[in-house]
PDB file of C-alpha atoms in Angstrom:
ATOM      1  CA  MET A   1     -19.860 -20.843   7.657  1.00 34.00           C
ATOM      2  CA  SER A   2     -19.214 -21.094  11.361  1.00 34.00           C
ATOM      3  CA  ARG A   3     -16.175 -18.889  10.983  1.00 38.00           C
ATOM      4  CA  LEU A   4     -18.165 -16.294   9.161  1.00 37.00           C
ATOM      5  CA  ARG A   5     -20.792 -16.286  11.936  1.00 34.00           C
ATOM      6  CA  TYR A   6     -17.921 -15.797  14.370  1.00 35.00           C
ATOM      7  CA  LEU A   7     -16.522 -12.874  12.482  1.00 39.00           C
ATOM      8  CA  THR A   8     -19.930 -11.200  12.202  1.00 40.00           C
ATOM      9  CA  ALA A   9     -20.640 -11.721  15.873  1.00 39.00           C
ATOM     10  CA  SER A  10     -17.224 -10.327  16.806  1.00 44.00           C
ATOM     11  CA  ALA A  11     -17.739  -7.211  14.721  1.00 44.00           C
ATOM     12  CA  PHE A  12     -21.234  -6.688  16.178  1.00 43.00           C
ATOM     13  CA  THR A  13     -19.879  -7.066  19.701  1.00 43.00           C
ATOM     14  CA  LEU A  14     -17.183  -4.437  19.135  1.00 47.00           C
ATOM     15  CA  SER A  15     -19.658  -2.121  17.544  1.00 45.00           C
ATOM     16  CA  MET A  16     -21.738  -2.352  20.630  1.00 41.00           C
ATOM     17  CA  ILE A  17     -18.653  -1.518  22.800  1.00 43.00           C
ATOM     18  CA  VAL A  18     -17.839   1.453  20.680  1.00 44.00           C
ATOM     19  CA  SER A  19     -21.404   2.773  20.718  1.00 39.00           C
ATOM     20  CA  THR A  20     -21.520   2.578  24.562  1.00 37.00           C
ATOM     21  CA  GLY A  21     -18.480   4.902  24.845  1.00 46.00           C
ATOM     22  CA  CYS A  22     -15.895   2.313  26.105  1.00 55.00           C
ATOM     23  CA  THR A  23     -12.440   2.226  24.747  1.00 64.00           C
ATOM     24  CA  PRO A  24     -11.865  -1.277  23.081  1.00 74.00           C
ATOM     25  CA  HIS A  25      -8.561  -3.114  23.683  1.00 87.00           C
ATOM     26  CA  PRO A  26      -6.025  -2.693  20.800  1.00 92.00           C
ATOM     27  CA  GLU A  27      -6.310  -6.522  20.194  1.00 93.00           C
ATOM     28  CA  LYS A  28     -10.082  -6.119  19.726  1.00 94.00           C
ATOM     29  CA  ILE A  29      -9.536  -3.141  17.469  1.00 95.00           C
ATOM     30  CA  THR A  30      -7.197  -5.192  15.281  1.00 96.00           C
ATOM     31  CA  GLN A  31      -9.633  -8.131  15.111  1.00 96.00           C
ATOM     32  CA  ALA A  32     -12.493  -5.896  14.151  1.00 96.00           C
ATOM     33  CA  PHE A  33     -10.351  -4.239  11.421  1.00 97.00           C
ATOM     34  CA  LEU A  34      -9.334  -7.586   9.943  1.00 97.00           C
ATOM     35  CA  ASN A  35     -12.821  -8.916  10.157  1.00 97.00           C
ATOM     36  CA  ASP A  36     -14.140  -5.864   8.229  1.00 97.00           C
ATOM     37  CA  LEU A  37     -11.505  -6.404   5.556  1.00 95.00           C
ATOM     38  CA  LEU A  38     -12.547 -10.084   5.331  1.00 95.00           C
ATOM     39  CA  THR A  39     -16.110  -9.178   4.738  1.00 95.00           C
ATOM     40  CA  GLN A  40     -15.308  -6.220   2.539  1.00 95.00           C
ATOM     41  CA  ASN A  41     -16.889  -3.845   5.035  1.00 97.00           C
ATOM     42  CA  TYR A  42     -14.491  -1.139   4.058  1.00 96.00           C
ATOM     43  CA  ALA A  43     -16.455   1.665   5.838  1.00 96.00           C
ATOM     44  CA  GLY A  44     -16.129  -0.376   9.059  1.00 96.00           C
ATOM     45  CA  ALA A  45     -12.430  -0.873   8.583  1.00 96.00           C
ATOM     46  CA  ARG A  46     -11.861   2.923   8.192  1.00 96.00           C
ATOM     47  CA  ARG A  47     -13.173   3.470  11.732  1.00 95.00           C
ATOM     48  CA  PHE A  48     -10.101   1.848  13.146  1.00 95.00           C
ATOM     49  CA  ALA A  49      -7.524   3.255  10.681  1.00 95.00           C
ATOM     50  CA  ASP A  50      -5.355   6.369  10.847  1.00 93.00           C
ATOM     51  CA  THR A  51      -5.031   8.659   7.826  1.00 90.00           C
ATOM     52  CA  GLY A  52      -2.374   6.720   5.962  1.00 88.00           C
ATOM     53  CA  LEU A  53      -4.158   3.400   6.400  1.00 92.00           C
ATOM     54  CA  LYS A  54      -7.448   4.973   5.280  1.00 93.00           C
ATOM     55  CA  GLU A  55      -5.858   5.783   1.896  1.00 90.00           C
ATOM     56  CA  GLN A  56      -4.851   2.111   1.438  1.00 91.00           C
ATOM     57  CA  ILE A  57      -8.304   0.934   2.281  1.00 95.00           C
ATOM     58  CA  ALA A  58      -9.667   3.309  -0.378  1.00 93.00           C
ATOM     59  CA  ILE A  59      -7.291   1.638  -2.896  1.00 92.00           C
ATOM     60  CA  VAL A  60      -8.561  -1.777  -1.937  1.00 93.00           C
ATOM     61  CA  GLU A  61     -12.090  -0.589  -2.480  1.00 94.00           C
ATOM     62  CA  GLN A  62     -11.251   0.346  -6.081  1.00 93.00           C
ATOM     63  CA  ASP A  63      -8.794  -2.531  -6.838  1.00 93.00           C
ATOM     64  CA  LYS A  64      -9.614  -5.697  -4.869  1.00 90.00           C
ATOM     65  CA  TYR A  65      -6.495  -7.404  -6.168  1.00 90.00           C
ATOM     66  CA  ALA A  66      -4.323  -4.859  -4.302  1.00 91.00           C
ATOM     67  CA  LEU A  67      -5.088  -6.830  -1.129  1.00 91.00           C
ATOM     68  CA  TYR A  68      -3.295 -10.280  -1.000  1.00 88.00           C
ATOM     69  CA  ASN A  69      -3.575 -10.694  -4.829  1.00 84.00           C
ATOM     70  CA  GLY A  70      -7.412 -10.882  -4.391  1.00 88.00           C
ATOM     71  CA  GLN A  71      -6.990 -14.296  -2.836  1.00 89.00           C
ATOM     72  CA  GLU A  72      -9.091 -15.650  -0.064  1.00 92.00           C
ATOM     73  CA  TRP A  73      -7.331 -15.416   3.191  1.00 95.00           C
ATOM     74  CA  HIS A  74      -7.716 -15.714   6.955  1.00 96.00           C
ATOM     75  CA  TYR A  75      -5.717 -14.493   9.907  1.00 97.00           C
ATOM     76  CA  TYR A  76      -4.756 -16.321  13.193  1.00 96.00           C
ATOM     77  CA  ASN A  77      -2.402 -16.347  16.213  1.00 94.00           C
ATOM     78  CA  LEU A  78      -2.805 -12.701  17.420  1.00 94.00           C
ATOM     79  CA  ASN A  79      -0.333 -11.527  20.081  1.00 93.00           C
ATOM     80  CA  PHE A  80      -0.318  -8.267  21.935  1.00 89.00           C
ATOM     81  CA  LYS A  81       2.438  -5.928  23.217  1.00 86.00           C
ATOM     82  CA  ALA A  82       1.816  -2.506  24.675  1.00 77.00           C
ATOM     83  CA  PHE A  83       4.178   0.399  25.297  1.00 74.00           C
ATOM     84  CA  ASP A  84       2.299   3.305  27.014  1.00 80.00           C
ATOM     85  CA  ASP A  85       0.283   4.969  24.256  1.00 87.00           C
ATOM     86  CA  LYS A  86       1.470   2.583  21.536  1.00 92.00           C
ATOM     87  CA  ALA A  87       0.639  -1.043  20.823  1.00 94.00           C
ATOM     88  CA  ILE A  88       1.851  -3.771  18.486  1.00 95.00           C
ATOM     89  CA  ILE A  89      -0.420  -6.646  17.493  1.00 96.00           C
ATOM     90  CA  SER A  90       1.396  -9.484  15.660  1.00 96.00           C
ATOM     91  CA  TYR A  91      -0.582 -12.101  13.679  1.00 97.00           C
ATOM     92  CA  SER A  92      -0.196 -14.380  10.667  1.00 96.00           C
ATOM     93  CA  VAL A  93      -2.232 -14.359   7.402  1.00 96.00           C
ATOM     94  CA  ARG A  94      -2.706 -17.468   5.298  1.00 95.00           C
ATOM     95  CA  LEU A  95      -3.514 -17.148   1.671  1.00 92.00           C
ATOM     96  CA  ASN A  96      -5.432 -19.770  -0.298  1.00 91.00           C
ATOM     97  CA  ASP A  97      -2.320 -20.643  -2.281  1.00 89.00           C
ATOM     98  CA  GLY A  98      -0.573 -21.660   0.929  1.00 91.00           C
ATOM     99  CA  THR A  99       1.573 -18.566   1.372  1.00 90.00           C
ATOM    100  CA  LYS A 100       1.984 -17.361   5.003  1.00 93.00           C
ATOM    101  CA  ILE A 101       2.604 -13.704   5.800  1.00 93.00           C
ATOM    102  CA  ASP A 102       3.654 -12.642   9.314  1.00 94.00           C
ATOM    103  CA  GLN A 103       2.464  -9.117   9.953  1.00 95.00           C
ATOM    104  CA  THR A 104       2.060  -6.549  12.740  1.00 95.00           C
ATOM    105  CA  ALA A 105      -0.469  -3.885  13.265  1.00 95.00           C
ATOM    106  CA  ASP A 106       0.991  -0.815  14.789  1.00 95.00           C
ATOM    107  CA  LEU A 107      -1.542   1.181  16.911  1.00 95.00           C
ATOM    108  CA  SER A 108      -1.390   4.564  18.697  1.00 93.00           C
ATOM    109  CA  ASN A 109      -3.787   5.942  21.392  1.00 90.00           C
ATOM    110  CA  LEU A 110      -4.859   9.290  19.949  1.00 81.00           C
ATOM    111  CA  GLU A 111      -7.222  11.282  22.211  1.00 79.00           C
ATOM    112  CA  HIS A 112      -8.213   8.139  24.147  1.00 82.00           C
ATOM    113  CA  LYS A 113      -8.960   6.263  20.969  1.00 88.00           C
ATOM    114  CA  TRP A 114      -6.819   3.379  19.575  1.00 93.00           C
ATOM    115  CA  LEU A 115      -6.149   3.706  15.807  1.00 95.00           C
ATOM    116  CA  ILE A 116      -4.056   1.409  13.570  1.00 95.00           C
ATOM    117  CA  ARG A 117      -1.346   3.600  12.031  1.00 93.00           C
ATOM    118  CA  SER A 118       0.167   1.015   9.771  1.00 92.00           C
ATOM    119  CA  ILE A 119       0.478  -2.657   8.746  1.00 93.00           C
ATOM    120  CA  ARG A 120       3.943  -4.048   8.579  1.00 91.00           C
ATOM    121  CA  ASN A 121       5.200  -7.266   6.952  1.00 89.00           C
ATOM    122  CA  VAL A 122       7.685  -9.126   9.159  1.00 90.00           C
ATOM    123  CA  LYS A 123       8.365 -12.193   7.042  1.00 89.00           C
ATOM    124  CA  ILE A 124       6.769 -14.021   4.038  1.00 89.00           C
ATOM    125  CA  HIS A 125       6.788 -17.749   3.615  1.00 89.00           C
ATOM    126  CA  TYR A 126       5.936 -18.393   0.018  1.00 86.00           C
ATOM    127  CA  ALA A 127       4.292 -21.709  -0.714  1.00 87.00           C
ATOM    128  CA  PRO A 128       5.753 -23.884  -3.526  1.00 83.00           C
ATOM    129  CA  GLY A 129       4.212 -22.706  -6.711  1.00 76.00           C
ATOM    130  CA  ALA A 130       2.567 -19.663  -5.059  1.00 79.00           C
ATOM    131  CA  LEU A 131       1.255 -17.060  -7.486  1.00 66.00           C
ATOM    132  CA  LYS A 132       3.573 -14.040  -7.469  1.00 65.00           C
ATOM    133  CA  LYS A 133       1.782 -11.783  -9.828  1.00 63.00           C
ATOM    134  CA  ARG A 134       1.989  -9.174  -7.145  1.00 69.00           C
ATOM    135  CA  SER A 135       5.065  -9.919  -4.974  1.00 68.00           C
ATOM    136  CA  TYR A 136       5.069  -8.558  -1.487  1.00 70.00           C
ATOM    137  CA  ALA A 137       8.123  -6.965   0.114  1.00 69.00           C
ATOM    138  CA  SER A 138       9.607  -9.214   2.766  1.00 70.00           C
ATOM    139  CA  SER A 139       9.449  -6.415   5.295  1.00 64.00           C
ATOM    140  CA  GLY A 140       8.405  -2.751   5.540  1.00 63.00           C
ATOM    141  CA  ASP A 141       5.786  -0.229   6.496  1.00 63.00           C
ATOM    142  CA  GLN A 142       2.522   0.415   4.681  1.00 61.00           C
ATOM    143  CA  MET A 143       2.138  -3.249   3.713  1.00 67.00           C
ATOM    144  CA  LEU A 144      -1.497  -3.765   3.699  1.00 78.00           C
ATOM    145  CA  ILE A 145      -1.492  -3.371  -0.016  1.00 80.00           C
ATOM    146  CA  ALA A 146       0.870  -4.567  -2.743  1.00 81.00           C
ATOM    147  CA  PRO A 147       1.171  -2.820  -6.116  1.00 83.00           C
ATOM    148  CA  LEU A 148       1.129  -4.778  -9.437  1.00 84.00           C
ATOM    149  CA  ASP A 149       4.561  -4.342 -11.096  1.00 80.00           C
ATOM    150  CA  ILE A 150       4.075  -3.620 -14.773  1.00 80.00           C
ATOM    151  CA  GLU A 151       7.722  -2.517 -15.117  1.00 77.00           C
ATOM    152  CA  TYR A 152       8.623  -0.109 -17.878  1.00 89.00           C
ATOM    153  CA  ILE A 153       5.851   2.093 -19.171  1.00 93.00           C
ATOM    154  CA  SER A 154       4.060   1.646 -22.487  1.00 94.00           C
ATOM    155  CA  LYS A 155       0.569   2.703 -23.743  1.00 94.00           C
ATOM    156  CA  GLN A 156      -0.301  -0.997 -24.141  1.00 94.00           C
ATOM    157  CA  ARG A 157       0.571  -1.905 -20.545  1.00 93.00           C
ATOM    158  CA  LEU A 158      -1.243   1.170 -19.118  1.00 95.00           C
ATOM    159  CA  ASN A 159      -4.447   0.280 -21.125  1.00 95.00           C
ATOM    160  CA  ALA A 160      -4.277  -3.187 -19.642  1.00 93.00           C
ATOM    161  CA  HIS A 161      -4.306  -1.977 -16.079  1.00 93.00           C
ATOM    162  CA  ILE A 162      -6.686   0.909 -15.798  1.00 95.00           C
ATOM    163  CA  GLY A 163      -8.237   1.101 -12.274  1.00 94.00           C
ATOM    164  CA  GLU A 164      -5.462  -0.975 -10.707  1.00 93.00           C
ATOM    165  CA  PHE A 165      -2.829  -0.196  -8.124  1.00 93.00           C
ATOM    166  CA  ILE A 166       0.432  -0.355 -10.044  1.00 92.00           C
ATOM    167  CA  VAL A 167       4.166   0.378  -9.868  1.00 90.00           C
ATOM    168  CA  VAL A 168       5.544   1.733 -13.108  1.00 92.00           C
ATOM    169  CA  SER A 169       8.788   3.328 -14.288  1.00 92.00           C
ATOM    170  CA  GLY A 170       9.644   5.610 -17.212  1.00 92.00           C
ATOM    171  CA  ASN A 171      11.493   8.540 -18.512  1.00 91.00           C
ATOM    172  CA  LEU A 172      10.840  12.072 -16.946  1.00 91.00           C
ATOM    173  CA  CYS A 173       8.964  14.200 -19.577  1.00 92.00           C
ATOM    174  CA  GLU A 174       7.823  17.199 -17.402  1.00 91.00           C
ATOM    175  CA  TYR A 175       8.612  18.416 -14.018  1.00 92.00           C
ATOM    176  CA  LYS A 176       6.764  21.543 -12.726  1.00 92.00           C
ATOM    177  CA  GLU A 177       5.103  22.895  -9.518  1.00 92.00           C
ATOM    178  CA  GLN A 178       1.547  24.012  -9.718  1.00 89.00           C
ATOM    179  CA  GLY A 179       0.680  25.622  -6.303  1.00 90.00           C
ATOM    180  CA  ASN A 180       0.710  22.844  -3.654  1.00 93.00           C
ATOM    181  CA  THR A 181       1.081  20.179  -6.400  1.00 95.00           C
ATOM    182  CA  LEU A 182       4.159  18.811  -8.199  1.00 95.00           C
ATOM    183  CA  VAL A 183       3.397  17.468 -11.650  1.00 95.00           C
ATOM    184  CA  MET A 184       5.705  14.877 -13.141  1.00 95.00           C
ATOM    185  CA  SER A 185       4.900  13.210 -16.420  1.00 95.00           C
ATOM    186  CA  MET A 186       6.330   9.950 -17.654  1.00 94.00           C
ATOM    187  CA  GLY A 187       6.831   8.342 -20.937  1.00 94.00           C
ATOM    188  CA  ALA A 188       8.820   5.701 -22.814  1.00 91.00           C
ATOM    189  CA  ASP A 189      11.058   8.564 -23.934  1.00 87.00           C
ATOM    190  CA  SER A 190      11.317  12.022 -22.626  1.00 84.00           C
ATOM    191  CA  SER A 191       9.497  13.671 -25.607  1.00 86.00           C
ATOM    192  CA  GLN A 192       6.263  11.663 -25.395  1.00 91.00           C
ATOM    193  CA  PRO A 193       4.413  11.790 -22.071  1.00 94.00           C
ATOM    194  CA  LEU A 194       1.999   8.990 -21.386  1.00 96.00           C
ATOM    195  CA  LEU A 195       1.224   9.279 -17.694  1.00 97.00           C
ATOM    196  CA  SER A 196       0.679  12.505 -15.617  1.00 97.00           C
ATOM    197  CA  VAL A 197       1.546  11.989 -11.912  1.00 97.00           C
ATOM    198  CA  LYS A 198       0.219  14.603  -9.377  1.00 97.00           C
ATOM    199  CA  ILE A 199       2.303  14.709  -6.210  1.00 96.00           C
ATOM    200  CA  GLU A 200       1.120  16.314  -3.020  1.00 94.00           C
ATOM    201  CA  GLY A 201       1.897  16.767   0.701  1.00 91.00           C
ATOM    202  CA  THR A 202       4.877  14.906   2.064  1.00 91.00           C
ATOM    203  CA  ALA A 203       5.305  12.986  -1.153  1.00 92.00           C
ATOM    204  CA  LYS A 204       5.896  16.307  -3.035  1.00 94.00           C
ATOM    205  CA  ALA A 205       8.683  17.373  -0.501  1.00 92.00           C
ATOM    206  CA  ARG A 206      10.279  13.860  -0.862  1.00 90.00           C
ATOM    207  CA  ALA A 207      10.222  14.019  -4.705  1.00 91.00           C
ATOM    208  CA  ILE A 208      11.818  17.497  -4.793  1.00 90.00           C
ATOM    209  CA  GLN A 209      14.575  16.571  -2.361  1.00 89.00           C
ATOM    210  CA  ASP A 210      15.381  13.282  -4.086  1.00 86.00           C
ATOM    211  CA  ARG A 211      15.662  14.844  -7.413  1.00 83.00           C
ATOM    212  CA  ALA A 212      17.879  17.651  -6.063  1.00 82.00           C
ATOM    213  CA  ASN A 213      20.142  15.067  -4.463  1.00 80.00           C
ATOM    214  CA  PHE A 214      20.553  13.253  -7.842  1.00 77.00           C
ATOM    215  CA  LEU A 215      21.273  16.487  -9.708  1.00 74.00           C
ATOM    216  CA  LYS A 216      24.097  17.151  -7.273  1.00 71.00           C
ATOM    217  CA  ILE A 217      25.871  13.920  -8.182  1.00 63.00           C
ATOM    218  CA  ASP A 218      27.487  15.580 -11.218  1.00 54.00           C
ATOM    219  CA  HIS A 219      25.858  18.725 -12.632  1.00 53.00           C
ATOM    220  CA  MET A 220      27.941  18.272 -15.861  1.00 49.00           C
ATOM    221  CA  VAL A 221      26.525  14.761 -16.652  1.00 50.00           C
ATOM    222  CA  GLU A 222      22.858  14.144 -16.636  1.00 51.00           C
ATOM    223  CA  SER A 223      22.177  11.182 -14.187  1.00 49.00           C
ATOM    224  CA  PRO A 224      20.269   8.365 -15.869  1.00 51.00           C
ATOM    225  CA  MET A 225      18.437   7.964 -12.557  1.00 51.00           C
ATOM    226  CA  GLY A 226      17.578  11.663 -12.320  1.00 57.00           C
ATOM    227  CA  ALA A 227      16.092  11.464 -15.871  1.00 82.00           C
ATOM    228  CA  SER A 228      13.594   8.699 -14.883  1.00 86.00           C
ATOM    229  CA  PHE A 229      11.240   7.992 -11.969  1.00 90.00           C
ATOM    230  CA  THR A 230       8.909   5.416 -10.618  1.00 91.00           C
ATOM    231  CA  ALA A 231       5.337   5.891  -9.490  1.00 93.00           C
ATOM    232  CA  ILE A 232       3.091   3.718  -7.353  1.00 92.00           C
ATOM    233  CA  GLY A 233      -0.613   4.407  -7.184  1.00 92.00           C
ATOM    234  CA  LEU A 234      -4.040   3.872  -8.705  1.00 94.00           C
ATOM    235  CA  LEU A 235      -4.129   4.293 -12.467  1.00 96.00           C
ATOM    236  CA  HIS A 236      -6.936   6.421 -13.906  1.00 96.00           C
ATOM    237  CA  LEU A 237      -7.982   7.149 -17.498  1.00 96.00           C
ATOM    238  CA  THR A 238      -9.866  10.409 -17.799  1.00 92.00           C
ATOM    239  CA  ASN A 239     -10.721  12.034 -21.144  1.00 93.00           C
ATOM    240  CA  GLY A 240      -8.245   9.812 -22.929  1.00 93.00           C
ATOM    241  CA  CYS A 241      -5.303  10.745 -20.532  1.00 95.00           C
ATOM    242  CA  PHE A 242      -3.674   8.375 -18.033  1.00 97.00           C
ATOM    243  CA  SER A 243      -3.138   9.911 -14.525  1.00 97.00           C
ATOM    244  CA  MET A 244      -2.218   9.095 -10.947  1.00 96.00           C
ATOM    245  CA  LYS A 245      -2.219  10.967  -7.686  1.00 95.00           C
ATOM    246  CA  ILE A 246       0.421  10.314  -4.982  1.00 93.00           C
ATOM    247  CA  THR A 247       0.405  11.557  -1.354  1.00 91.00           C
ATOM    248  CA  ASN A 248       2.552   8.836   0.304  1.00 88.00           C
ATOM    249  CA  PRO A 249       6.269   9.638   0.035  1.00 88.00           C
ATOM    250  CA  GLU A 250       7.111   5.878  -0.231  1.00 85.00           C
ATOM    251  CA  ASN A 251       5.202   5.881  -3.533  1.00 89.00           C
ATOM    252  CA  ILE A 252       7.414   8.143  -5.557  1.00 90.00           C
ATOM    253  CA  ILE A 253      10.971   7.125  -6.364  1.00 87.00           C
ATOM    254  CA  THR A 254      13.642   8.902  -8.391  1.00 84.00           C
ATOM    255  CA  GLY A 255      15.160   6.519 -10.865  1.00 81.00           C
ATOM    256  CA  GLN A 256      13.900   3.266 -12.316  1.00 78.00           C
ATOM    257  CA  TYR A 257      12.523   0.536 -10.055  1.00 70.00           C
ATOM    258  CA  LEU A 258      13.878  -2.979 -10.883  1.00 57.00           C
ATOM    259  CA  ARG A 259      12.642  -6.118  -9.325  1.00 52.00           C
ATOM    260  CA  ILE A 260      15.629  -8.051  -7.864  1.00 45.00           C
ATOM    261  CA  GLU A 261      14.405 -11.420  -9.164  1.00 44.00           C
ATOM    262  CA  ASN A 262      14.155  -9.981 -12.691  1.00 41.00           C
ATOM    263  CA  ASN A 263      17.753  -8.979 -12.710  1.00 38.00           C
ATOM    264  CA  LYS A 264      19.656 -12.024 -11.453  1.00 37.00           C
ATOM    265  CA  GLN A 265      22.421 -13.309 -13.679  1.00 33.00           C
TER     266      GLN A 265
END
């Protein structure tokens, strides 16, 4: 209870600083952001996030298990480094299963306002027996959220994970551009689409380029990777149809995604 009072007081203090027109220190920004996530004040967290991070917060709002497996967590040991108009805040997160995640918040000073651009995993120390339903990458950008790996697509698996942030692979059924949107549908085989994936922005450019690269490998032989793809996003069911929208280029992959630990001999 005492920690909750501290977090609430910290968030209140920062809101007062913001309202008076001062520019808070990047460490204070990061503290307020993490405090808002802890208390599920997602509107508050968005105040300190850049565009890409806001999209991740929106995912957490719809699927609470996308953030640290839905476990209780706390953060500690903040350290600050500044480089002109950029800053890096390192800290550690402890999950209630004992897992420790070392992360950094990368901030930029945009028009005299510090915003968190991304959260990076530096290292993960899994506790013995830790739940790994949603495994985290050991390092990388955009690591505030972790998708649930349902592996190869099937109607039964999709039905079990509606409204969740997932990573799923399958055969390419349809590939077409509709204005500013690229539509790729996925199924267990190429003739029966199960999931419609709408891809926009930089993700669209990435998907088109990756597919073109695979088709150049050997135009006489259809590449197995070029005939399949992996999508990462929130799964929706609308009018009986499964769909997903992707704007982050890291969330669309040409070829099938295979978890390393599932393929060890």
